[in-house]
Structure formats: structure tokens, C-alpha cells
mmCIF file of C-alpha atoms in Angstrom:
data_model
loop_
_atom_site.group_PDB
_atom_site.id
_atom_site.type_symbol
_atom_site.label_atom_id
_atom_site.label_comp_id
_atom_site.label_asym_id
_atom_site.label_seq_id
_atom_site.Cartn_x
_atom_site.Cartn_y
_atom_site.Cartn_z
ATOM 1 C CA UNK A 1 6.816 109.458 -104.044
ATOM 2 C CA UNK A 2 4.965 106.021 -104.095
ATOM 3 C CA UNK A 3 2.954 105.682 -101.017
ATOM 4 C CA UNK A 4 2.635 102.326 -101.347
ATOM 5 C CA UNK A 5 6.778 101.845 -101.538
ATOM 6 C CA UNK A 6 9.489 101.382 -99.064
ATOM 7 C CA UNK A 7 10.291 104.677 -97.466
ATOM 8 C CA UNK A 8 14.285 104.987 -97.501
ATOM 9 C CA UNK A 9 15.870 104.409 -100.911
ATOM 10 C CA UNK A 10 18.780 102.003 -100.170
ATOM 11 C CA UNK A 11 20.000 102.305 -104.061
ATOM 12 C CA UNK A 12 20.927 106.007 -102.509
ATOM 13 C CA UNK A 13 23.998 104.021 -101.445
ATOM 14 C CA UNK A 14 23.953 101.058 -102.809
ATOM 15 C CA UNK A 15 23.996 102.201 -106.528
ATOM 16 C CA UNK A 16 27.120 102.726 -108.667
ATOM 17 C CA UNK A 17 26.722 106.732 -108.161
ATOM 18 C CA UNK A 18 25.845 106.439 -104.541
ATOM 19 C CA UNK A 19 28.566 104.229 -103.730
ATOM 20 C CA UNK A 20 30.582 106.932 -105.154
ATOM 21 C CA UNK A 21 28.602 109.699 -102.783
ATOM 22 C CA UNK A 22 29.799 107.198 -99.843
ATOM 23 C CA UNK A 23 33.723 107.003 -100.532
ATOM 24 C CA UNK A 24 33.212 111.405 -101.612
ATOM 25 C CA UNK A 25 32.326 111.197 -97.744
ATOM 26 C CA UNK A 26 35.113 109.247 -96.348
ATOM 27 C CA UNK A 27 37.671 110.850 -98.297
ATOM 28 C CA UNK A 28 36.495 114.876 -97.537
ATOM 29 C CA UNK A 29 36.118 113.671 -93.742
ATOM 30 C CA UNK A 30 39.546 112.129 -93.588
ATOM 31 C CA UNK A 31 40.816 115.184 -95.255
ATOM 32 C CA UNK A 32 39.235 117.734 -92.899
ATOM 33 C CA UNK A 33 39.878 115.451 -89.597
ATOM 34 C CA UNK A 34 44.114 115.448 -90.853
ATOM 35 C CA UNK A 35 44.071 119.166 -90.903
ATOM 36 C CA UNK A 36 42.259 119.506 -88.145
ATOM 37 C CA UNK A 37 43.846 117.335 -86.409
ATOM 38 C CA UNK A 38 47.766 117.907 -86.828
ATOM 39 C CA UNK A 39 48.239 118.765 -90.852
ATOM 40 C CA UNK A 40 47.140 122.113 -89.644
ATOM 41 C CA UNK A 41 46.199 125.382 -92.221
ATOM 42 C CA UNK A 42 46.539 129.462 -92.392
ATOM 43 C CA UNK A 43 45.989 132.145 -94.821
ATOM 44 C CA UNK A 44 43.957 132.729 -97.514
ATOM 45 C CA UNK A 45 44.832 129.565 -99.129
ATOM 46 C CA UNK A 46 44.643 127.042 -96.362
ATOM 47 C CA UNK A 47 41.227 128.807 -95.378
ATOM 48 C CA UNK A 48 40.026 128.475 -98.908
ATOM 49 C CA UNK A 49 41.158 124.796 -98.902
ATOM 50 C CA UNK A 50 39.693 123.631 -95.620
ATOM 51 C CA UNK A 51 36.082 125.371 -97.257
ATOM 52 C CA UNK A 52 36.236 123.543 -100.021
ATOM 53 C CA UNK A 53 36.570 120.206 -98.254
ATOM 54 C CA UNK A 54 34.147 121.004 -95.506
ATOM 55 C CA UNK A 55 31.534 122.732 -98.293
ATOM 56 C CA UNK A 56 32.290 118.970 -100.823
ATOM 57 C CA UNK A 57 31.446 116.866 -96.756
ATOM 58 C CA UNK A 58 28.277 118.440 -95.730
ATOM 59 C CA UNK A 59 27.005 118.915 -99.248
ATOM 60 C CA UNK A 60 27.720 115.437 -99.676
ATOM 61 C CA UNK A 61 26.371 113.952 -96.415
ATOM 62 C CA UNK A 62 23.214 116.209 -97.124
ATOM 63 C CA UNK A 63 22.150 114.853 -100.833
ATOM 64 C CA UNK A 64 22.964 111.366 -99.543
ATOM 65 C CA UNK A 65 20.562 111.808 -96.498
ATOM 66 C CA UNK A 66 18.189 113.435 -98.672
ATOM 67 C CA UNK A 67 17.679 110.641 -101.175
ATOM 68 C CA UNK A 68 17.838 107.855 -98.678
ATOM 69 C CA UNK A 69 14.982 109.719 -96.783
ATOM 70 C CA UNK A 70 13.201 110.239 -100.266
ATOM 71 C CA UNK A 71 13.399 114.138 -99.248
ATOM 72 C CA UNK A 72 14.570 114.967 -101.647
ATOM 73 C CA UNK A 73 11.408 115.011 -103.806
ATOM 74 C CA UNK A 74 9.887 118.002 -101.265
ATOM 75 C CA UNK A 75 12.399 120.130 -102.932
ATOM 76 C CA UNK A 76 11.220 122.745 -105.413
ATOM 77 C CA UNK A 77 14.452 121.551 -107.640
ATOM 78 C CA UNK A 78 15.447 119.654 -110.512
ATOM 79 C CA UNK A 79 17.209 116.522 -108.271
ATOM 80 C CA UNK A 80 19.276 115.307 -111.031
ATOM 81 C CA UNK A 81 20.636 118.649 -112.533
ATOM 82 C CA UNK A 82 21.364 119.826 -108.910
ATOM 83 C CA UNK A 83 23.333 116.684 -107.744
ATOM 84 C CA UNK A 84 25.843 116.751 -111.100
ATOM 85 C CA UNK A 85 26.160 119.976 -111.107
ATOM 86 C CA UNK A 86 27.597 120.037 -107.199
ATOM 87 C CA UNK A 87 29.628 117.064 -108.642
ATOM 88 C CA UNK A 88 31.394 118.647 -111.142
ATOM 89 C CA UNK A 89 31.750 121.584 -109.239
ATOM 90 C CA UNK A 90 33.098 119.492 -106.221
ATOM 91 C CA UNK A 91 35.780 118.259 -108.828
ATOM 92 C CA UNK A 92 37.070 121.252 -110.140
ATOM 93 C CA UNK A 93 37.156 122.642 -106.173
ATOM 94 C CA UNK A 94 38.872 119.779 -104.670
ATOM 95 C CA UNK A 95 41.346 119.427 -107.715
ATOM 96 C CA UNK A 96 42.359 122.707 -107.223
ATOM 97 C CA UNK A 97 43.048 122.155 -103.378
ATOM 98 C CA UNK A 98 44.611 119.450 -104.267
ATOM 99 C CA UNK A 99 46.964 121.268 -105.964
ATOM 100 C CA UNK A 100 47.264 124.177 -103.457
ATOM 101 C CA UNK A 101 47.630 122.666 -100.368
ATOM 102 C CA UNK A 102 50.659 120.947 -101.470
ATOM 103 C CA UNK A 103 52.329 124.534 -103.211
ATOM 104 C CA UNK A 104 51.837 126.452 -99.701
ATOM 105 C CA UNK A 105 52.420 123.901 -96.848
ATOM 106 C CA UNK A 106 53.656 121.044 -98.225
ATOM 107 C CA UNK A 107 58.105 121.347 -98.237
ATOM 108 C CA UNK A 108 60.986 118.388 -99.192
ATOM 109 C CA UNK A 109 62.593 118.888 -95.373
ATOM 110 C CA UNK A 110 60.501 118.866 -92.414
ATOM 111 C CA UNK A 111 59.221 121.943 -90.940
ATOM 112 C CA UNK A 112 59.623 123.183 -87.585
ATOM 113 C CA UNK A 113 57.031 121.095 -86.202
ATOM 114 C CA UNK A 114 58.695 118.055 -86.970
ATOM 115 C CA UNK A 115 58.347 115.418 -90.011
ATOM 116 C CA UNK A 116 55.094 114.212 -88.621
ATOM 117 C CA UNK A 117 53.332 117.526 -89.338
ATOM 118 C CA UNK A 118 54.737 117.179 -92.821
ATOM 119 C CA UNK A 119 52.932 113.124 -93.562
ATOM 120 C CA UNK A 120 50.028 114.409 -92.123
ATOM 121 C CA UNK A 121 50.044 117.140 -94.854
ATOM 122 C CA UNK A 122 51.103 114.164 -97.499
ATOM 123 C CA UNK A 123 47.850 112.349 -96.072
ATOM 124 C CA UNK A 124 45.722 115.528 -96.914
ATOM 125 C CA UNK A 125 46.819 115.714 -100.597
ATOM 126 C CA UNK A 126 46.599 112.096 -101.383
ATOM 127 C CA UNK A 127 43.200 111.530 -99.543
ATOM 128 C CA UNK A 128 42.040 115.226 -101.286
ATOM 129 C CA UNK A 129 42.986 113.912 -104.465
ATOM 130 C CA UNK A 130 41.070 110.492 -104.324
ATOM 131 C CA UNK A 131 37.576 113.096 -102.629
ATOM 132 C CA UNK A 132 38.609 114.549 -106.811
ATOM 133 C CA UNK A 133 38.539 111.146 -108.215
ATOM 134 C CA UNK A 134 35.243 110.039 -105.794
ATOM 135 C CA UNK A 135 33.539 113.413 -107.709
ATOM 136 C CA UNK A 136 34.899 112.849 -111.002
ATOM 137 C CA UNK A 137 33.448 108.714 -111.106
ATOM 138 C CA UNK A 138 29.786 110.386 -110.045
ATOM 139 C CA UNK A 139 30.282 112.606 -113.049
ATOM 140 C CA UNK A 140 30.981 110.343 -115.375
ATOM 141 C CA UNK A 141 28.581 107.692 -113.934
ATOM 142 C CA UNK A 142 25.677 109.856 -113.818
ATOM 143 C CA UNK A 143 26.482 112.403 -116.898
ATOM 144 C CA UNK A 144 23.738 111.587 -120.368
ATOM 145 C CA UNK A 145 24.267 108.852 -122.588
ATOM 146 C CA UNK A 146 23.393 108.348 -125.769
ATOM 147 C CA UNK A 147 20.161 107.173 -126.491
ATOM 148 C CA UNK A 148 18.664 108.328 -122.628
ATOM 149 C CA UNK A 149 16.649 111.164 -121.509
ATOM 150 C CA UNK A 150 18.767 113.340 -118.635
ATOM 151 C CA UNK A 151 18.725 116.841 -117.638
ATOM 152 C CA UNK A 152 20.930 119.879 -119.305
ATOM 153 C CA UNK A 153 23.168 119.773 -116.524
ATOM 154 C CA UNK A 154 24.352 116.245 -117.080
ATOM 155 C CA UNK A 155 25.387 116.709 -120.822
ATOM 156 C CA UNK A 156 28.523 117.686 -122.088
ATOM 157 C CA UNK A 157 27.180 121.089 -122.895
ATOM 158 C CA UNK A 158 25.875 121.510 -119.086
ATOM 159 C CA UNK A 159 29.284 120.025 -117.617
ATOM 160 C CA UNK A 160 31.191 122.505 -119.846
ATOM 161 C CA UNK A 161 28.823 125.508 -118.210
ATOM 162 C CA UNK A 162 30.417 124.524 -114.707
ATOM 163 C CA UNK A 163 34.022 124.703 -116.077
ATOM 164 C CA UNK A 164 33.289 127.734 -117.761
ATOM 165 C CA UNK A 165 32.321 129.583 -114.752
ATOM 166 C CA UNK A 166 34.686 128.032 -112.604
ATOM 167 C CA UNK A 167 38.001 129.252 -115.408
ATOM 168 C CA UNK A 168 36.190 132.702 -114.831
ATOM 169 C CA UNK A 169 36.272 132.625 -111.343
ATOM 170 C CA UNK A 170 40.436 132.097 -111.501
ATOM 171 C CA UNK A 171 40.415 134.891 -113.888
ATOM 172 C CA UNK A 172 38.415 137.309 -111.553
ATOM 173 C CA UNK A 173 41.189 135.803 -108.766
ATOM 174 C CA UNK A 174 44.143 136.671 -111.423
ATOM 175 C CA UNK A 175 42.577 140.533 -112.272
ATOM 176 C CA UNK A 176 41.853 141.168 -108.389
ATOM 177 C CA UNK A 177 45.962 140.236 -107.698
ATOM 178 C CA UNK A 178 47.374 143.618 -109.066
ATOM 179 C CA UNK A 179 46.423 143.218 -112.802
ATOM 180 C CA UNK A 180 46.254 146.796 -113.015
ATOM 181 C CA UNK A 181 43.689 146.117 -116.006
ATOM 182 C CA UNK A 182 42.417 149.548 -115.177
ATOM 183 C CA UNK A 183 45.154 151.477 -116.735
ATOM 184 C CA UNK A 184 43.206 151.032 -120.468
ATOM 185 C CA UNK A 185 40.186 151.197 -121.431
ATOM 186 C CA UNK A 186 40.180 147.654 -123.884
ATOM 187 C CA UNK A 187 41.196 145.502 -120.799
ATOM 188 C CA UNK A 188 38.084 147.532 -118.754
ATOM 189 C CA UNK A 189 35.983 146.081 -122.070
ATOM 190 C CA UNK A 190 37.780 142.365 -121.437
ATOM 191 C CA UNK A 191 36.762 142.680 -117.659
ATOM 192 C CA UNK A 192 33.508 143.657 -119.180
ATOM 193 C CA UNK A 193 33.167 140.684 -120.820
ATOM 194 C CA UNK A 194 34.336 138.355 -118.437
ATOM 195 C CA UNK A 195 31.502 140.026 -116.243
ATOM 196 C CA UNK A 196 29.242 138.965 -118.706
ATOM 197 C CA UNK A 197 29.714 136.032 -119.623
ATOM 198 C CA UNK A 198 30.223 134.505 -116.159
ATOM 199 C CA UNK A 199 26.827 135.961 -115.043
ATOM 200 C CA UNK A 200 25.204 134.488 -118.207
ATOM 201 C CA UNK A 201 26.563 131.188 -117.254
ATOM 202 C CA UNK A 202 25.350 131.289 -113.655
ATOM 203 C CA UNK A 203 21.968 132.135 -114.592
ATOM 204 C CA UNK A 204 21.697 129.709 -117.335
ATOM 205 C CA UNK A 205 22.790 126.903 -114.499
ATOM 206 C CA UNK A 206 20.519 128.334 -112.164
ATOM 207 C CA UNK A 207 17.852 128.394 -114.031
ATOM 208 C CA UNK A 208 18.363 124.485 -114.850
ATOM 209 C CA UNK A 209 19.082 124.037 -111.514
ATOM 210 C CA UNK A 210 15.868 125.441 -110.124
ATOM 211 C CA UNK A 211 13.725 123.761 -112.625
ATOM 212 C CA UNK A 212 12.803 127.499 -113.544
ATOM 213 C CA UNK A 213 13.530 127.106 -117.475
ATOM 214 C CA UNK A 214 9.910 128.049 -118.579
ATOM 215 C CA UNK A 215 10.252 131.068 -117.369
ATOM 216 C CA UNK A 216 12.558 132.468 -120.475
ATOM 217 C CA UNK A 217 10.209 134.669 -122.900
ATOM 218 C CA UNK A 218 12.184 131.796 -125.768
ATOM 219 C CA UNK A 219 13.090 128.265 -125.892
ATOM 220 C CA UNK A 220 15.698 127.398 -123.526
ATOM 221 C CA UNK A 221 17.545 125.293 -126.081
ATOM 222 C CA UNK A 222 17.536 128.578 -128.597
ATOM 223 C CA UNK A 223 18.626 130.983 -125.735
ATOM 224 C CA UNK A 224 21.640 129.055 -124.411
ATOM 225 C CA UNK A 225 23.102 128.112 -128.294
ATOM 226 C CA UNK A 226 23.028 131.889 -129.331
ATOM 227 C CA UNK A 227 24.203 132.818 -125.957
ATOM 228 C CA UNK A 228 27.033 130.439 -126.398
ATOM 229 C CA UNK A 229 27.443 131.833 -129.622
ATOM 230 C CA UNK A 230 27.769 135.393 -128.940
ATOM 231 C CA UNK A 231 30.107 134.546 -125.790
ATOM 232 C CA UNK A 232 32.686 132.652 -128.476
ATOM 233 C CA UNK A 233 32.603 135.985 -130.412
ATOM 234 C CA UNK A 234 33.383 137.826 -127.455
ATOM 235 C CA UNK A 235 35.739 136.075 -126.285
ATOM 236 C CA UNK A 236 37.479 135.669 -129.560
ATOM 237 C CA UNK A 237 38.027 139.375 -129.380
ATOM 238 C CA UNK A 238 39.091 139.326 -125.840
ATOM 239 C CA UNK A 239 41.868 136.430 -126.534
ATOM 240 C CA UNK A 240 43.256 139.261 -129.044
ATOM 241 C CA UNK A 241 42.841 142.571 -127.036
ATOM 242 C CA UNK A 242 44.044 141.431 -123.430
ATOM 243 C CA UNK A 243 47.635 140.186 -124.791
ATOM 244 C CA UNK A 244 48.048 142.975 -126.812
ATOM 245 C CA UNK A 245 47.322 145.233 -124.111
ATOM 246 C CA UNK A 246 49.169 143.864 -121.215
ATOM 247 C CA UNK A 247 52.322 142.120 -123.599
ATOM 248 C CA UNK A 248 52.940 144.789 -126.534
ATOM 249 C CA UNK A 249 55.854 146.819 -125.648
ATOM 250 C CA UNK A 250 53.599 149.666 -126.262
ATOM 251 C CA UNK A 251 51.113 149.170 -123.447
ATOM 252 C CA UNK A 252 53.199 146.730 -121.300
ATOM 253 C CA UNK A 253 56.463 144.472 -120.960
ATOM 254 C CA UNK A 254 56.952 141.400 -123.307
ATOM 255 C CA UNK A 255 58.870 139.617 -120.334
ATOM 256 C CA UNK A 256 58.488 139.474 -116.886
ATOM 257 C CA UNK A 257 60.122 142.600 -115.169
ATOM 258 C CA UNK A 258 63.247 141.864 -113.116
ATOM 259 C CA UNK A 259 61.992 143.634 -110.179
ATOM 260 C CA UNK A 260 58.597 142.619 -110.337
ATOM 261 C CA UNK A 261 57.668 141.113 -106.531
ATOM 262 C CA UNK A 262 56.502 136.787 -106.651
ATOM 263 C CA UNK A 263 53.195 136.844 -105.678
ATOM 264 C CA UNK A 264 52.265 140.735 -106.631
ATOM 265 C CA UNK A 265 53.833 140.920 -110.185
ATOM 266 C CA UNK A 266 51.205 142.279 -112.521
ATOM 267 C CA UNK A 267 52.836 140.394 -114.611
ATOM 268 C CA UNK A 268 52.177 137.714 -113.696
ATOM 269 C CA UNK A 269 48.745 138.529 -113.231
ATOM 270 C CA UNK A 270 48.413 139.439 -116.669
ATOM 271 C CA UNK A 271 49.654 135.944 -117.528
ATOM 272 C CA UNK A 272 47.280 133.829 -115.679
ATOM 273 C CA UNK A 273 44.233 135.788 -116.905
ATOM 274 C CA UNK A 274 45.570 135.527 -120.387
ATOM 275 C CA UNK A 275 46.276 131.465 -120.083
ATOM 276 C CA UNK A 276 42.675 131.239 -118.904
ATOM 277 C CA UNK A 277 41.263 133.204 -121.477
ATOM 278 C CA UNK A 278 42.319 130.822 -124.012
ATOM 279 C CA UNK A 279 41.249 127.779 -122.089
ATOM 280 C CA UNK A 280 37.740 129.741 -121.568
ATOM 281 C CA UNK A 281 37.451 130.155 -125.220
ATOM 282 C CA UNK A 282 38.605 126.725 -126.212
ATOM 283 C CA UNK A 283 35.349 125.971 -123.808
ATOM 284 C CA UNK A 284 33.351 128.000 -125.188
ATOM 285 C CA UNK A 285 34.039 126.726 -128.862
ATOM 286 C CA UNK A 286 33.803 123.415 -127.558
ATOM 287 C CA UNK A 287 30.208 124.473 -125.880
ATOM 288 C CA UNK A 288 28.739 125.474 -129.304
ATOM 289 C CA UNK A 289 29.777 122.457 -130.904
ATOM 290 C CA UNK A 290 27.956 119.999 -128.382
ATOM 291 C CA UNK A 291 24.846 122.481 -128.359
ATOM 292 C CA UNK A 292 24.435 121.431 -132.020
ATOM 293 C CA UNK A 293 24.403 117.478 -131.214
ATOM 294 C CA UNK A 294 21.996 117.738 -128.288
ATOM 295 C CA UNK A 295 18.133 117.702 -127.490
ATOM 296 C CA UNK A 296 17.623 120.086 -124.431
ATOM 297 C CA UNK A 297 15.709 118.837 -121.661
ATOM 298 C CA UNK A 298 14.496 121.136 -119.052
ATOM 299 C CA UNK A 299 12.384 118.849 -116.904
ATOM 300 C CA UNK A 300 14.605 115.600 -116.449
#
């Protein structure tokens, strides 16, 4: 930091990406003061919800803080990779409450509470889905641009990383929810290689993340293209073995069982992890492709 500048950064909210940390803040607190306040949440899913916005708010409030103060340069971290990276993440995570909120508390006809419980929960998912937009205009503000030197994180190839590990993350969800993909010993190998592949990924962003590249025995930019490489191949024969497995009238049941409970079918189950398999690998593919057109940076 320049001892002979201002001390607080005002372009940390006065620039086109902070401007978009500052409406990420009002939308996540107006989301968490609605529930809070009447919207109301239980379960699993309205616990994992009300973490998501309250984990997207402090996060938030803390980078912003952080680069107004000019703190943020104390920090034994690559800034830029860190802050995109939450982005995207915070996109994905708020999406998907978005989305859930809605399928578990939100109904047509007013509850028992009355029909002011149920526009409070309206409020939630509209303000929850503009926090998702708010996220979404940092990434693509902030993300490389052709002809400009940014960190891994903030090119297509590092954005794709996030989504990658975030599909896998639903998938481990999907197996956890009566899968029963212990009954053979190929959909132990596809568990296998979700395993794998998802820790690869978090390392890979970790290490970008912490500024801690250098520390690979090879180039960074070799590692993560035959990495991506070998998880396309794996995957590839995962997108073949898990439907076979679980679908084949052989091993399982083309069609969902008749008796099969909503919300603990295997089935189902099976169905979801197979979906997001194919997403994964479309990812993946997608990954290796962009690797090819890049020029890895690993100190922005």
C-alpha cells in the first residue's frame, strides 16, 4: 500500500464491481431480516437456505470493509482470485436457494399463518433472486478480458472450476439420499471418481486462492490441463457405467418403481446423480477447451 495515498479506497464502493458488492448487501440483508422476521424457516432446507444468505451477507460486508480499509493487502492471499471466486460461488448458492425456498415453503393458498406469512416468503425469493443477479454482475464485471492480465480464478477455465465442484457437491447430496450405489462395485468406482475429481478441483482453487501455486513440483498451467484432461476421461467412463448400473433392467429398474417413497426413492436418487454427471462432464469438456486458449497467471 502507498504510504503516501489516501487510506480508505472509496472505488471499494464506488466502482462498477463494488457498487455491485453494495446492492449483494442490501439484497442478502433484506432476505435474512424477511425470514427472520415473519417469512420464517425449518428443516434441513430452510436451515441450509438461511446459511447461504447469512454466509453471501457477512462474506460480503467483510471483503467490502476490507478493501475500503486497504486490509485487505495484510492478507497472505491472492485478493482478486479470492473475491471472484466467493462470487461465483455466492451465485450458484443463492440460485439454488432461490429455487428451494420457494419448492418447500412457498404454497398457491395461504398457510395456516395467514396470507401475510406467505408475501413475506414471495419477498424472500424475489429479493434472493436479485442477491443471484447482484453476484452474477460482479462475475461478469470482474471475470478476464481479452487482452488483460487477471488471475486463474477469473477466467472461464477458473469460473468453470467453481461450477464443477459445486455440480459435485449436488451429486454427493443425490448419492447420500438412498442411492444405494453400494450394492455394485462400478458405481463404488463412479463414487470413486467423483471423490476424486472434486478434491482435485478444491485443491487446484485453493491453491490459486492462497497464492500457493509455486509450490507444485510442475507448472501450474501443465498440471491443471492434464488434470482436466484425465478428469474428462474419467468421467466419460462414469457417464456410461452409472446409467447402466442403476437403469439396465439387469442391475436396476428402467422406470421409476410404483412404490418407491417421494423424497427416499433411490430412484430418484439415481436420476439426479446421473443428470449431473452429464452436466459435470459437459464442464469438464468445456474446461479443456478454454485451458487451450488461455495464459495461466498465478500471481494476478
Amino acid at each position: 500500500m502507498d504510504s503516501q495515498g489516501p487510506y480508505l479506497n472509496l472505488n471499494a464502493v464506488a466502482s462498477p464491481v463494488g457498487v455491485a458488492r453494495v446492492w449483494q448487501i442490501v439484497f442478502s440483508c433484506v432476505t435474512v431480516s424477511l425470514v427472520a422476521h415473519q417469512a420464517g424457516f425449518s428443516a434441513a432446507y430452510g436451515t441450509f437456505c438461511m446459511f447461504v444468505w447469512c454466509l453471501c451477507l457477512t462474506t460480503t460486508a467483510c471483503v467490502v470493509a476490507l478493501e475500503f480499509t486497504r486490509l485487505h493487502t495484510c492478507l497472505r492471499l491472492s485478493w482478486d482470485n479470492f473475491t471472484i471466486t466467493f462470487a461465483m460461488l455466492a451465485t450458484l448458492m443463492c440460485a439454488t436457494a432461490s429455487v428451494v425456498y420457494p419448492v418447500y415453503f412457498l404454497q398457491a393458498q395461504c398457510p395456516h399463518e395467514g396470507c401475510e406469512v406467505r408475501n413475506y416468503r414471495i419477498a424472500v425469493t424475489v429479493f434472493s433472486c436479485l442477491a443471484s443477479v447482484a453476484y452474477l454482475a460482479e462475475v461478469i464485471t470482474a471475470r478476464a478480458k481479452p487482452g488483460h492480465v487477471s488471475g486463474y480464478m477469473a477466467t472461464a477455465s477458473g469460473l468453470l472450476k467453481i461450477v464443477q465442484a459445486f455440480v459435485a457437491c449436488i451429486i454427493f447430496g443425490a448419492l447420500v439420499n438412498e442411492s444405494q450405489y453400494r450394492r455394485h462395485v462400478a458405481t463404488q468406482y463412479c463414487v470413486a471418481v467423483y471423490s476424486f475429481c472434486f478434491a482435485v478441483t478444491v485443491i487446484v482453487v485453493l491453491l490459486t486462492v492462497s497464492g500457493k501455486t509455486p509450490l507444485l513440483r510442475c507448472p501450474f498451467d501443465r498440471f491443471v490441463v492434464v488434470y482436466t484432461f484425465m478428469a474428462v476421461l474419467m468421467y466419460v467412463s462414469v457417464a456410461v457405467i452409472w446409467p447402466v448400473f442403476c437403469f439396465d433392467k439387469k442391475y436396476g429398474s428402467p422406470e421409476r418403481p410404483y412404490n418407491c417413497p417421494r423424497g427416499k426413492c433411490p430412484w430418484e436418487s439415481q436420476l439426479v446423480v446421473t443428470i449431473f454427471t452429464y452436466i459435470n462432464l459437459i464442464l469438464y469438456i468445456a474446461d479443456l477447451a478454454y485451458s487451450q486458449r488461455i495464459r495461466f497467471i498465478t500471481q494476478p
